[in-house]
PDB file of C-alpha atoms in Angstrom:
ATOM      1  CA  MET A  28     100.218  75.088  87.443  1.00  0.00           C
ATOM      2  CA  LYS A  29     101.411  74.447  83.908  1.00  0.00           C
ATOM      3  CA  ASN A  30     103.423  77.692  83.635  1.00  0.00           C
ATOM      4  CA  SER A  31     100.390  79.932  83.533  1.00  0.00           C
ATOM      5  CA  PHE A  32      99.554  83.265  85.066  1.00  0.00           C
ATOM      6  CA  GLU A  33      95.837  82.934  84.405  1.00  0.00           C
ATOM      7  CA  PHE A  34      93.796  83.776  87.473  1.00  0.00           C
ATOM      8  CA  GLN A  35      91.367  80.869  87.024  1.00  0.00           C
ATOM      9  CA  LEU A  36      94.218  78.332  86.829  1.00  0.00           C
ATOM     10  CA  ILE A  37      95.860  79.746  89.935  1.00  0.00           C
ATOM     11  CA  ILE A  38      92.562  79.287  91.788  1.00  0.00           C
ATOM     12  CA  LYS A  39      92.059  75.794  90.344  1.00  0.00           C
ATOM     13  CA  TYR A  40      95.474  74.497  91.378  1.00  0.00           C
ATOM     14  CA  SER A  41      95.797  76.376  94.654  1.00  0.00           C
ATOM     15  CA  TYR A  42      95.841  74.557  97.958  1.00  0.00           C
ATOM     16  CA  PHE A  43      95.888  75.470 101.607  1.00  0.00           C
ATOM     17  CA  SER A  44      99.473  76.644 101.883  1.00  0.00           C
ATOM     18  CA  LEU A  45      99.238  78.847 104.961  1.00  0.00           C
ATOM     19  CA  LEU A  46     100.815  76.326 107.313  1.00  0.00           C
ATOM     20  CA  TYR A  47     103.898  75.128 105.496  1.00  0.00           C
ATOM     21  CA  LEU A  48     104.641  78.489 103.886  1.00  0.00           C
ATOM     22  CA  PHE A  49     104.263  80.393 107.153  1.00  0.00           C
ATOM     23  CA  PRO A  50     107.535  82.397 106.846  1.00  0.00           C
ATOM     24  CA  LEU A  51     106.481  83.488 103.372  1.00  0.00           C
ATOM     25  CA  VAL A  52     103.037  84.417 104.732  1.00  0.00           C
ATOM     26  CA  LEU A  53     104.649  86.654 107.357  1.00  0.00           C
ATOM     27  CA  ILE A  54     106.869  88.318 104.749  1.00  0.00           C
ATOM     28  CA  TRP A  55     103.865  88.789 102.434  1.00  0.00           C
ATOM     29  CA  PHE A  56     101.806  90.322 105.272  1.00  0.00           C
ATOM     30  CA  ALA A  57     104.635  92.716 106.192  1.00  0.00           C
ATOM     31  CA  SER A  58     104.961  93.660 102.520  1.00  0.00           C
ATOM     32  CA  LEU A  59     101.207  94.117 102.359  1.00  0.00           C
ATOM     33  CA  LEU A  60     101.341  96.581 105.240  1.00  0.00           C
ATOM     34  CA  ALA A  61     104.256  98.429 103.659  1.00  0.00           C
ATOM     35  CA  GLU A  62     102.593  98.602 100.237  1.00  0.00           C
ATOM     36  CA  THR A  63      99.405 100.085 101.658  1.00  0.00           C
ATOM     37  CA  ASN A  64     101.339 102.577 103.858  1.00  0.00           C
ATOM     38  CA  ARG A  65      99.887 101.250 107.096  1.00  0.00           C
ATOM     39  CA  THR A  66     101.106 102.078 110.603  1.00  0.00           C
ATOM     40  CA  PRO A  67     104.592 100.673 111.020  1.00  0.00           C
ATOM     41  CA  TYR A  68     105.595 101.834 107.531  1.00  0.00           C
ATOM     42  CA  ASP A  69     103.920 105.224 107.127  1.00  0.00           C
ATOM     43  CA  PHE A  70     106.881 107.448 107.998  1.00  0.00           C
ATOM     44  CA  THR A  71     106.452 109.626 104.937  1.00  0.00           C
ATOM     45  CA  GLU A  72     102.853 110.413 105.766  1.00  0.00           C
ATOM     46  CA  GLY A  73     102.624 110.646 109.573  1.00  0.00           C
ATOM     47  CA  GLU A  74      99.326 112.504 109.439  1.00  0.00           C
ATOM     48  CA  SER A  75      98.791 112.513 113.200  1.00  0.00           C
ATOM     49  CA  GLU A  76     101.938 114.602 113.747  1.00  0.00           C
ATOM     50  CA  LEU A  77     100.985 117.048 111.010  1.00  0.00           C
ATOM     51  CA  VAL A  78      97.919 119.217 110.735  1.00  0.00           C
ATOM     52  CA  SER A  79      96.120 116.298 109.092  1.00  0.00           C
ATOM     53  CA  GLY A  80      98.468 116.440 106.082  1.00  0.00           C
ATOM     54  CA  PHE A  81      96.855 116.031 102.690  1.00  0.00           C
ATOM     55  CA  ASN A  82      93.381 116.134 104.262  1.00  0.00           C
ATOM     56  CA  THR A  83      93.555 119.929 104.334  1.00  0.00           C
ATOM     57  CA  GLU A  84      94.779 120.134 100.728  1.00  0.00           C
ATOM     58  CA  TYR A  85      91.804 118.515  99.011  1.00  0.00           C
ATOM     59  CA  SER A  86      88.109 119.293  98.999  1.00  0.00           C
ATOM     60  CA  SER A  87      85.582 116.755 100.212  1.00  0.00           C
ATOM     61  CA  GLY A  88      85.361 114.978  96.850  1.00  0.00           C
ATOM     62  CA  GLY A  89      89.109 114.543  96.437  1.00  0.00           C
ATOM     63  CA  PHE A  90      89.496 113.472 100.046  1.00  0.00           C
ATOM     64  CA  THR A  91      86.757 110.860  99.584  1.00  0.00           C
ATOM     65  CA  LEU A  92      88.353 109.483  96.435  1.00  0.00           C
ATOM     66  CA  ILE A  93      91.768 109.194  98.109  1.00  0.00           C
ATOM     67  CA  PHE A  94      90.399 107.213 101.039  1.00  0.00           C
ATOM     68  CA  MET A  95      88.187 105.021  98.832  1.00  0.00           C
ATOM     69  CA  ALA A  96      91.228 104.197  96.694  1.00  0.00           C
ATOM     70  CA  GLU A  97      93.264 103.373  99.807  1.00  0.00           C
ATOM     71  CA  TYR A  98      90.705 100.906 101.115  1.00  0.00           C
ATOM     72  CA  ALA A  99      90.052  99.442  97.649  1.00  0.00           C
ATOM     73  CA  ARG A 100      93.785  98.694  97.479  1.00  0.00           C
ATOM     74  CA  ILE A 101      93.595  96.991 100.882  1.00  0.00           C
ATOM     75  CA  ILE A 102      90.672  94.822  99.742  1.00  0.00           C
ATOM     76  CA  PHE A 103      92.469  93.889  96.510  1.00  0.00           C
ATOM     77  CA  ILE A 104      95.669  92.882  98.316  1.00  0.00           C
ATOM     78  CA  ALA A 105      93.589  90.877 100.815  1.00  0.00           C
ATOM     79  CA  LEU A 106      92.016  89.110  97.821  1.00  0.00           C
ATOM     80  CA  LEU A 107      95.478  88.224  96.507  1.00  0.00           C
ATOM     81  CA  PHE A 108      96.480  86.967  99.952  1.00  0.00           C
ATOM     82  CA  CYS A 109      93.450  84.693 100.051  1.00  0.00           C
ATOM     83  CA  VAL A 110      94.055  83.370  96.546  1.00  0.00           C
ATOM     84  CA  PHE A 111      97.714  82.590  97.157  1.00  0.00           C
ATOM     85  CA  PHE A 112      97.577  81.249 100.705  1.00  0.00           C
ATOM     86  CA  LEU A 113      94.002  80.404 101.741  1.00  0.00           C
ATOM     87  CA  ARG A 114      92.620  78.300  98.871  1.00  0.00           C
ATOM     88  CA  GLY A 115      90.930  80.826  96.669  1.00  0.00           C
ATOM     89  CA  GLN A 116      87.732  79.087  95.569  1.00  0.00           C
ATOM     90  CA  ILE A 117      85.197  81.842  94.938  1.00  0.00           C
ATOM     91  CA  SER A 118      82.343  81.426  97.422  1.00  0.00           C
ATOM     92  CA  PHE A 119      80.803  83.091 100.447  1.00  0.00           C
ATOM     93  CA  ILE A 120      83.562  81.656 102.648  1.00  0.00           C
ATOM     94  CA  PHE A 121      86.135  83.217 100.317  1.00  0.00           C
ATOM     95  CA  ILE A 122      84.546  86.625 100.909  1.00  0.00           C
ATOM     96  CA  LEU A 123      84.643  86.009 104.666  1.00  0.00           C
ATOM     97  CA  LYS A 124      88.365  85.191 104.374  1.00  0.00           C
ATOM     98  CA  ILE A 125      88.923  88.482 102.540  1.00  0.00           C
ATOM     99  CA  PHE A 126      87.078  90.396 105.249  1.00  0.00           C
ATOM    100  CA  PHE A 127      89.139  88.620 107.908  1.00  0.00           C
ATOM    101  CA  ILE A 128      92.404  89.678 106.230  1.00  0.00           C
ATOM    102  CA  VAL A 129      91.083  93.248 105.924  1.00  0.00           C
ATOM    103  CA  PHE A 130      90.213  93.088 109.645  1.00  0.00           C
ATOM    104  CA  LEU A 131      93.781  91.977 110.438  1.00  0.00           C
ATOM    105  CA  ILE A 132      95.210  94.901 108.460  1.00  0.00           C
ATOM    106  CA  VAL A 133      92.978  97.423 110.223  1.00  0.00           C
ATOM    107  CA  TRP A 134      93.662  95.743 113.573  1.00  0.00           C
ATOM    108  CA  VAL A 135      97.430  96.069 113.105  1.00  0.00           C
ATOM    109  CA  ARG A 136      96.970  99.759 112.398  1.00  0.00           C
ATOM    110  CA  GLY A 137      94.897 100.180 115.546  1.00  0.00           C
ATOM    111  CA  THR A 138      97.207  98.278 117.876  1.00  0.00           C
ATOM    112  CA  MET A 139     100.747  99.077 116.740  1.00  0.00           C
ATOM    113  CA  PRO A 140     102.189 102.363 117.960  1.00  0.00           C
ATOM    114  CA  ARG A 141     103.699 104.763 115.483  1.00  0.00           C
ATOM    115  CA  TYR A 142     107.462 104.897 115.699  1.00  0.00           C
ATOM    116  CA  ARG A 143     108.665 108.412 116.498  1.00  0.00           C
ATOM    117  CA  TYR A 144     111.924 109.095 114.787  1.00  0.00           C
ATOM    118  CA  ASP A 145     112.294 112.653 116.134  1.00  0.00           C
ATOM    119  CA  LYS A 146     113.501 111.462 119.542  1.00  0.00           C
TER     120      LYS A 146
END
């Protein structure tokens, strides 16, 4: 990659590295979930055990901005995942790959139970 951090060069020299970097992909996906405070890593938030937590603190505009920022962060990290591991050539298929990664993140949140540390 000629020692560059330019986004266009990363895309140009990227290749399908999902298969032979599979352990790194799993670590990246776990880090992705932790960075976005998704289900297995959201101990500090735990909004279902509280009275909806920060949702009662903000008005409708602030609440909307918080959730839009949360999902924008998920889409951006899914974009990075696709660039680094799924051959990031910008096209319609690239957008479908991003939506698939976003679906996986939301699916993990829907299927994994929250760990209760009070018992």
